[in-house]
Amino acid sequence: MSLENKMDFLSCILWLCLIWILIKTFHMIPRSNATHSKLPPGPKPFPVIGNLLELGEKPHKSLSKLAKAHGPIMSLKLGKVTTIVISSADIAKEVLQTHDRLLADRTIPDAIRVYNNEEYSLAWIPISARWRNLRKICSGELFANRILNANEDIRHKKVQELLAETHQCGLTGEAVDIGKAAFKTTLNLLSNTIFSVDLAGKDSDKTGALKELIWNVMKEAANPNLADFFPVLKKVDPQGIRRRMAGHTRVILGLFDGMINQRLQLRKLSGSITDSDFLDILLGISEEKSEEMNKTTILHLLRDLFVAGTDTTSATLEWAMAELLHNPETLSKAKTELEQVIGKGNPMVESDIARLPYLQAVVKETFRLHPVAPLLLPRKAEADVEINGYIIPKGAQVLVNAWAIGRDPSSWEKANSFMPERFLGSEIDFKGRNFELIPFGGGRRICPGLPLAMRMLHLMLGSLIHKFDWKLEEGVKCEDMNMEDKFALTLQLAHPLRVVPIPL
């Protein structure tokens, strides 16, 4: 079947679905406008489908454009789902801090519900005893400073392996796929911390396949899904999103299930149990408190850690490198700072990060322009919440457009320009207290992996620009670089960044 025929077939299916929805929902049209009169302003919805057609392929950009016309707190009707979109730092503070208690639960996309993920995933389960327990384990046993300090040698080793492979490419004039190289490094860092093994070895095809697998999970979770907008379609799965997500999830959970079973057998054979890595810690907790931590919970927690912790870090590093190559003067300033602070030829270590304010500014500016989760994760109102005189009604979905907030001209001078200098001497940080820069979210739902991501990002980026000069492939000029993005739960470069390293 040709691509054109496939598109025609899909269009017919979608129209049939919409006709069915029209029949099913006609009798449910609201008869009272009492609550709706207090909704934030927004574009006029079409009958039945609402504002779905206005989302486009890149919702972070289309919603930002709509907000310029309708305001920083805006309402849309996405099928049957009332959605409130936040596009300014002041309103984001109301959502993520002032009213965090009532707006901290999640709207669960249908794609997330495969393998009961919504009941076990730290990212999606409601604020509850289980959620608090999982957060406590992650914060205390994986991302605490004492744990990160103890594991510094692992990160240093993995970054040195990255530099060695990059150096080899430099000797042969081969271009480096920055996103794939960063993904491999981050994946192996996590897998060594959790399992004491490399998940991505020298086989680049395996690394690419794992990267593609995790990207597909992110893509399916973010894909506009008719089953989310019209609940009567959940059983039909008209776009096949849940089916595809189930396939990706089955592969990931199967991989981790095999590793857990191997470890359980090893623990039985050895006769002694030591907390040598994170998996041992989880299994130890499971043996002591099986009601809090069983194998299913462990599997879903590992899935969360690898899906959220690899693609996000590698995508941000790729954006940072792309912006530096696109802005050679900025790259030169970063290299000069590294040479002055560390010394030419000396390796960068984590303790150097605090002495590199310009490198820190580069990372912040990358987060501002290219937040790893452009719409964060969707929240849901537990009750009616009043903000700025408008009502966010109970059950409404709430989207915080971190991409739009990072480019808001009322908060940022030359908002669309890459200017790390804006952060020099500034108190603005990305730890959830400054709402004009919220790549990790805020409030109780802020990403627990932030401390590890910060160490890895600065160490990898600083090491790559300190050890090598870089040139674009095939004579491409920096001003001609393609800086377009592609949308999923994580925001990535539409075209992978491939650059040739020149060893210094």
PDB file of N, CA and C in Angstrom, residues 269-332:
ATOM      1  N   LEU A 269      22.989 -18.306  45.404  1.00  0.00           N
ATOM      2  CA  LEU A 269      24.207 -19.114  45.312  1.00  0.00           C
ATOM      3  C   LEU A 269      25.323 -18.596  46.205  1.00  0.00           C
ATOM      4  N   SER A 270      25.438 -17.282  46.278  1.00  0.00           N
ATOM      5  CA  SER A 270      26.559 -16.698  47.019  1.00  0.00           C
ATOM      6  C   SER A 270      26.433 -16.908  48.519  1.00  0.00           C
ATOM      7  N   GLY A 271      25.196 -16.976  48.988  1.00  0.00           N
ATOM      8  CA  GLY A 271      24.984 -17.169  50.416  1.00  0.00           C
ATOM      9  C   GLY A 271      25.178 -15.902  51.232  1.00  0.00           C
ATOM     10  N   SER A 272      25.637 -14.862  50.585  1.00  0.00           N
ATOM     11  CA  SER A 272      25.809 -13.588  51.300  1.00  0.00           C
ATOM     12  C   SER A 272      25.242 -12.474  50.444  1.00  0.00           C
ATOM     13  N   ILE A 273      24.625 -11.529  51.068  1.00  0.00           N
ATOM     14  CA  ILE A 273      23.968 -10.438  50.364  1.00  0.00           C
ATOM     15  C   ILE A 273      24.667  -9.130  50.721  1.00  0.00           C
ATOM     16  N   THR A 274      25.120  -8.428  49.696  1.00  0.00           N
ATOM     17  CA  THR A 274      25.755  -7.131  49.922  1.00  0.00           C
ATOM     18  C   THR A 274      25.050  -6.085  49.076  1.00  0.00           C
ATOM     19  N   ASP A 275      24.962  -4.881  49.595  1.00  0.00           N
ATOM     20  CA  ASP A 275      24.334  -3.793  48.851  1.00  0.00           C
ATOM     21  C   ASP A 275      25.371  -3.154  47.932  1.00  0.00           C
ATOM     22  N   SER A 276      25.758  -3.907  46.878  1.00  0.00           N
ATOM     23  CA  SER A 276      26.825  -3.426  46.009  1.00  0.00           C
ATOM     24  C   SER A 276      26.323  -2.463  44.948  1.00  0.00           C
ATOM     25  N   ASP A 277      25.054  -2.539  44.596  1.00  0.00           N
ATOM     26  CA  ASP A 277      24.503  -1.604  43.621  1.00  0.00           C
ATOM     27  C   ASP A 277      23.025  -1.370  43.945  1.00  0.00           C
ATOM     28  N   PHE A 278      22.370  -0.554  43.123  1.00  0.00           N
ATOM     29  CA  PHE A 278      20.994  -0.151  43.417  1.00  0.00           C
ATOM     30  C   PHE A 278      20.036  -1.341  43.355  1.00  0.00           C
ATOM     31  N   LEU A 279      20.276  -2.267  42.437  1.00  0.00           N
ATOM     32  CA  LEU A 279      19.398  -3.439  42.359  1.00  0.00           C
ATOM     33  C   LEU A 279      19.474  -4.257  43.644  1.00  0.00           C
ATOM     34  N   ASP A 280      20.664  -4.432  44.194  1.00  0.00           N
ATOM     35  CA  ASP A 280      20.788  -5.144  45.468  1.00  0.00           C
ATOM     36  C   ASP A 280      20.012  -4.431  46.575  1.00  0.00           C
ATOM     37  N   ILE A 281      20.068  -3.116  46.574  1.00  0.00           N
ATOM     38  CA  ILE A 281      19.336  -2.341  47.581  1.00  0.00           C
ATOM     39  C   ILE A 281      17.832  -2.577  47.435  1.00  0.00           C
ATOM     40  N   LEU A 282      17.328  -2.528  46.183  1.00  0.00           N
ATOM     41  CA  LEU A 282      15.900  -2.746  45.947  1.00  0.00           C
ATOM     42  C   LEU A 282      15.476  -4.156  46.345  1.00  0.00           C
ATOM     43  N   LEU A 283      16.287  -5.135  46.017  1.00  0.00           N
ATOM     44  CA  LEU A 283      15.948  -6.513  46.384  1.00  0.00           C
ATOM     45  C   LEU A 283      15.994  -6.712  47.899  1.00  0.00           C
ATOM     46  N   GLY A 284      16.928  -6.021  48.560  1.00  0.00           N
ATOM     47  CA  GLY A 284      16.982  -6.085  50.013  1.00  0.00           C
ATOM     48  C   GLY A 284      15.738  -5.494  50.645  1.00  0.00           C
ATOM     49  N   ILE A 285      15.282  -4.353  50.112  1.00  0.00           N
ATOM     50  CA  ILE A 285      14.043  -3.736  50.615  1.00  0.00           C
ATOM     51  C   ILE A 285      12.869  -4.670  50.369  1.00  0.00           C
ATOM     52  N   SER A 286      12.847  -5.312  49.198  1.00  0.00           N
ATOM     53  CA  SER A 286      11.756  -6.222  48.847  1.00  0.00           C
ATOM     54  C   SER A 286      11.680  -7.400  49.819  1.00  0.00           C
ATOM     55  N   GLU A 287      12.831  -7.917  50.222  1.00  0.00           N
ATOM     56  CA  GLU A 287      12.845  -9.056  51.150  1.00  0.00           C
ATOM     57  C   GLU A 287      12.386  -8.660  52.542  1.00  0.00           C
ATOM     58  N   GLU A 288      12.654  -7.405  52.914  1.00  0.00           N
ATOM     59  CA  GLU A 288      12.262  -6.939  54.245  1.00  0.00           C
ATOM     60  C   GLU A 288      10.830  -6.406  54.270  1.00  0.00           C
ATOM     61  N   LYS A 289      10.441  -5.720  53.196  1.00  0.00           N
ATOM     62  CA  LYS A 289       9.126  -5.063  53.154  1.00  0.00           C
ATOM     63  C   LYS A 289       8.474  -5.346  51.806  1.00  0.00           C
ATOM     64  N   SER A 290       8.040  -6.574  51.613  1.00  0.00           N
ATOM     65  CA  SER A 290       7.495  -6.979  50.320  1.00  0.00           C
ATOM     66  C   SER A 290       6.223  -6.217  49.954  1.00  0.00           C
ATOM     67  N   GLU A 291       5.521  -5.721  50.971  1.00  0.00           N
ATOM     68  CA  GLU A 291       4.298  -4.969  50.677  1.00  0.00           C
ATOM     69  C   GLU A 291       4.608  -3.605  50.070  1.00  0.00           C
ATOM     70  N   GLU A 292       5.815  -3.096  50.294  1.00  0.00           N
ATOM     71  CA  GLU A 292       6.200  -1.796  49.749  1.00  0.00           C
ATOM     72  C   GLU A 292       6.985  -1.927  48.440  1.00  0.00           C
ATOM     73  N   MET A 293       7.731  -3.013  48.309  1.00  0.00           N
ATOM     74  CA  MET A 293       8.609  -3.160  47.148  1.00  0.00           C
ATOM     75  C   MET A 293       8.604  -4.619  46.696  1.00  0.00           C
ATOM     76  N   ASN A 294       7.808  -4.924  45.659  1.00  0.00           N
ATOM     77  CA  ASN A 294       7.820  -6.262  45.094  1.00  0.00           C
ATOM     78  C   ASN A 294       8.456  -6.219  43.705  1.00  0.00           C
ATOM     79  N   LYS A 295       8.520  -7.367  43.047  1.00  0.00           N
ATOM     80  CA  LYS A 295       9.215  -7.425  41.762  1.00  0.00           C
ATOM     81  C   LYS A 295       8.562  -6.529  40.714  1.00  0.00           C
ATOM     82  N   THR A 296       7.228  -6.474  40.705  1.00  0.00           N
ATOM     83  CA  THR A 296       6.531  -5.632  39.732  1.00  0.00           C
ATOM     84  C   THR A 296       6.883  -4.169  39.938  1.00  0.00           C
ATOM     85  N   THR A 297       6.910  -3.742  41.203  1.00  0.00           N
ATOM     86  CA  THR A 297       7.274  -2.358  41.507  1.00  0.00           C
ATOM     87  C   THR A 297       8.704  -2.065  41.063  1.00  0.00           C
ATOM     88  N   ILE A 298       9.610  -3.010  41.295  1.00  0.00           N
ATOM     89  CA  ILE A 298      11.004  -2.827  40.888  1.00  0.00           C
ATOM     90  C   ILE A 298      11.103  -2.690  39.374  1.00  0.00           C
ATOM     91  N   LEU A 299      10.391  -3.553  38.650  1.00  0.00           N
ATOM     92  CA  LEU A 299      10.438  -3.508  37.193  1.00  0.00           C
ATOM     93  C   LEU A 299      10.003  -2.147  36.662  1.00  0.00           C
ATOM     94  N   HIS A 300       8.905  -1.621  37.187  1.00  0.00           N
ATOM     95  CA  HIS A 300       8.396  -0.341  36.700  1.00  0.00           C
ATOM     96  C   HIS A 300       9.297   0.819  37.128  1.00  0.00           C
ATOM     97  N   LEU A 301       9.892   0.719  38.307  1.00  0.00           N
ATOM     98  CA  LEU A 301      10.819   1.763  38.735  1.00  0.00           C
ATOM     99  C   LEU A 301      12.045   1.782  37.832  1.00  0.00           C
ATOM    100  N   LEU A 302      12.577   0.623  37.487  1.00  0.00           N
ATOM    101  CA  LEU A 302      13.729   0.561  36.588  1.00  0.00           C
ATOM    102  C   LEU A 302      13.373   1.121  35.217  1.00  0.00           C
ATOM    103  N   ARG A 303      12.177   0.790  34.748  1.00  0.00           N
ATOM    104  CA  ARG A 303      11.727   1.346  33.465  1.00  0.00           C
ATOM    105  C   ARG A 303      11.710   2.872  33.518  1.00  0.00           C
ATOM    106  N   ASP A 304      11.161   3.421  34.594  1.00  0.00           N
ATOM    107  CA  ASP A 304      11.116   4.877  34.743  1.00  0.00           C
ATOM    108  C   ASP A 304      12.521   5.474  34.717  1.00  0.00           C
ATOM    109  N   LEU A 305      13.420   4.868  35.469  1.00  0.00           N
ATOM    110  CA  LEU A 305      14.760   5.418  35.593  1.00  0.00           C
ATOM    111  C   LEU A 305      15.489   5.440  34.257  1.00  0.00           C
ATOM    112  N   PHE A 306      15.368   4.363  33.495  1.00  0.00           N
ATOM    113  CA  PHE A 306      16.091   4.293  32.235  1.00  0.00           C
ATOM    114  C   PHE A 306      15.424   5.129  31.141  1.00  0.00           C
ATOM    115  N   VAL A 307      14.096   5.111  31.081  1.00  0.00           N
ATOM    116  CA  VAL A 307      13.410   5.912  30.061  1.00  0.00           C
ATOM    117  C   VAL A 307      13.608   7.399  30.327  1.00  0.00           C
ATOM    118  N   ALA A 308      13.434   7.808  31.591  1.00  0.00           N
ATOM    119  CA  ALA A 308      13.534   9.238  31.926  1.00  0.00           C
ATOM    120  C   ALA A 308      14.975   9.705  32.033  1.00  0.00           C
ATOM    121  N   GLY A 309      15.897   8.810  32.371  1.00  0.00           N
ATOM    122  CA  GLY A 309      17.251   9.247  32.682  1.00  0.00           C
ATOM    123  C   GLY A 309      18.236   9.215  31.543  1.00  0.00           C
ATOM    124  N   THR A 310      17.911   8.522  30.442  1.00  0.00           N
ATOM    125  CA  THR A 310      18.867   8.407  29.337  1.00  0.00           C
ATOM    126  C   THR A 310      18.551   9.382  28.211  1.00  0.00           C
ATOM    127  N   ASP A 311      17.350   9.292  27.675  1.00  0.00           N
ATOM    128  CA  ASP A 311      16.965  10.117  26.536  1.00  0.00           C
ATOM    129  C   ASP A 311      17.002  11.603  26.881  1.00  0.00           C
ATOM    130  N   THR A 312      16.599  11.955  28.079  1.00  0.00           N
ATOM    131  CA  THR A 312      16.559  13.360  28.474  1.00  0.00           C
ATOM    132  C   THR A 312      17.963  13.968  28.535  1.00  0.00           C
ATOM    133  N   THR A 313      18.889  13.255  29.166  1.00  0.00           N
ATOM    134  CA  THR A 313      20.252  13.770  29.313  1.00  0.00           C
ATOM    135  C   THR A 313      20.960  13.843  27.974  1.00  0.00           C
ATOM    136  N   SER A 314      20.822  12.791  27.159  1.00  0.00           N
ATOM    137  CA  SER A 314      21.503  12.798  25.866  1.00  0.00           C
ATOM    138  C   SER A 314      20.932  13.864  24.931  1.00  0.00           C
ATOM    139  N   ALA A 315      19.609  14.077  24.975  1.00  0.00           N
ATOM    140  CA  ALA A 315      19.003  15.110  24.129  1.00  0.00           C
ATOM    141  C   ALA A 315      19.487  16.496  24.533  1.00  0.00           C
ATOM    142  N   THR A 316      19.597  16.747  25.844  1.00  0.00           N
ATOM    143  CA  THR A 316      20.059  18.062  26.303  1.00  0.00           C
ATOM    144  C   THR A 316      21.509  18.297  25.910  1.00  0.00           C
ATOM    145  N   LEU A 317      22.360  17.270  26.036  1.00  0.00           N
ATOM    146  CA  LEU A 317      23.749  17.421  25.630  1.00  0.00           C
ATOM    147  C   LEU A 317      23.845  17.713  24.129  1.00  0.00           C
ATOM    148  N   GLU A 318      23.024  17.033  23.346  1.00  0.00           N
ATOM    149  CA  GLU A 318      23.044  17.265  21.896  1.00  0.00           C
ATOM    150  C   GLU A 318      22.622  18.694  21.567  1.00  0.00           C
ATOM    151  N   TRP A 319      21.593  19.200  22.256  1.00  0.00           N
ATOM    152  CA  TRP A 319      21.179  20.586  22.036  1.00  0.00           C
ATOM    153  C   TRP A 319      22.291  21.563  22.434  1.00  0.00           C
ATOM    154  N   ALA A 320      22.945  21.296  23.557  1.00  0.00           N
ATOM    155  CA  ALA A 320      24.023  22.185  24.013  1.00  0.00           C
ATOM    156  C   ALA A 320      25.155  22.242  22.990  1.00  0.00           C
ATOM    157  N   MET A 321      25.574  21.077  22.501  1.00  0.00           N
ATOM    158  CA  MET A 321      26.632  21.039  21.497  1.00  0.00           C
ATOM    159  C   MET A 321      26.190  21.736  20.209  1.00  0.00           C
ATOM    160  N   ALA A 322      24.943  21.523  19.808  1.00  0.00           N
ATOM    161  CA  ALA A 322      24.441  22.169  18.594  1.00  0.00           C
ATOM    162  C   ALA A 322      24.451  23.688  18.739  1.00  0.00           C
ATOM    163  N   GLU A 323      24.006  24.186  19.892  1.00  0.00           N
ATOM    164  CA  GLU A 323      23.984  25.640  20.093  1.00  0.00           C
ATOM    165  C   GLU A 323      25.403  26.215  20.123  1.00  0.00           C
ATOM    166  N   LEU A 324      26.341  25.507  20.743  1.00  0.00           N
ATOM    167  CA  LEU A 324      27.723  25.989  20.799  1.00  0.00           C
ATOM    168  C   LEU A 324      28.342  26.033  19.406  1.00  0.00           C
ATOM    169  N   LEU A 325      28.090  25.014  18.592  1.00  0.00           N
ATOM    170  CA  LEU A 325      28.620  25.004  17.227  1.00  0.00           C
ATOM    171  C   LEU A 325      27.918  26.041  16.355  1.00  0.00           C
ATOM    172  N   HIS A 326      26.670  26.298  16.658  1.00  0.00           N
ATOM    173  CA  HIS A 326      25.898  27.314  15.928  1.00  0.00           C
ATOM    174  C   HIS A 326      26.327  28.732  16.318  1.00  0.00           C
ATOM    175  N   ASN A 327      26.961  28.845  17.493  1.00  0.00           N
ATOM    176  CA  ASN A 327      27.419  30.144  18.019  1.00  0.00           C
ATOM    177  C   ASN A 327      28.899  30.030  18.396  1.00  0.00           C
ATOM    178  N   PRO A 328      29.804  30.106  17.418  1.00  0.00           N
ATOM    179  CA  PRO A 328      31.239  29.850  17.651  1.00  0.00           C
ATOM    180  C   PRO A 328      31.867  30.731  18.724  1.00  0.00           C
ATOM    181  N   GLU A 329      31.415  31.965  18.860  1.00  0.00           N
ATOM    182  CA  GLU A 329      31.985  32.849  19.882  1.00  0.00           C
ATOM    183  C   GLU A 329      31.684  32.313  21.280  1.00  0.00           C
ATOM    184  N   THR A 330      30.492  31.781  21.455  1.00  0.00           N
ATOM    185  CA  THR A 330      30.119  31.200  22.743  1.00  0.00           C
ATOM    186  C   THR A 330      30.963  29.968  23.033  1.00  0.00           C
ATOM    187  N   LEU A 331      31.165  29.131  22.017  1.00  0.00           N
ATOM    188  CA  LEU A 331      32.013  27.951  22.171  1.00  0.00           C
ATOM    189  C   LEU A 331      33.432  28.359  22.562  1.00  0.00           C
ATOM    190  N   SER A 332      33.945  29.409  21.943  1.00  0.00           N
ATOM    191  CA  SER A 332      35.297  29.882  22.250  1.00  0.00           C
ATOM    192  C   SER A 332      35.404  30.340  23.700  1.00  0.00           C
TER     193      SER A 332
END
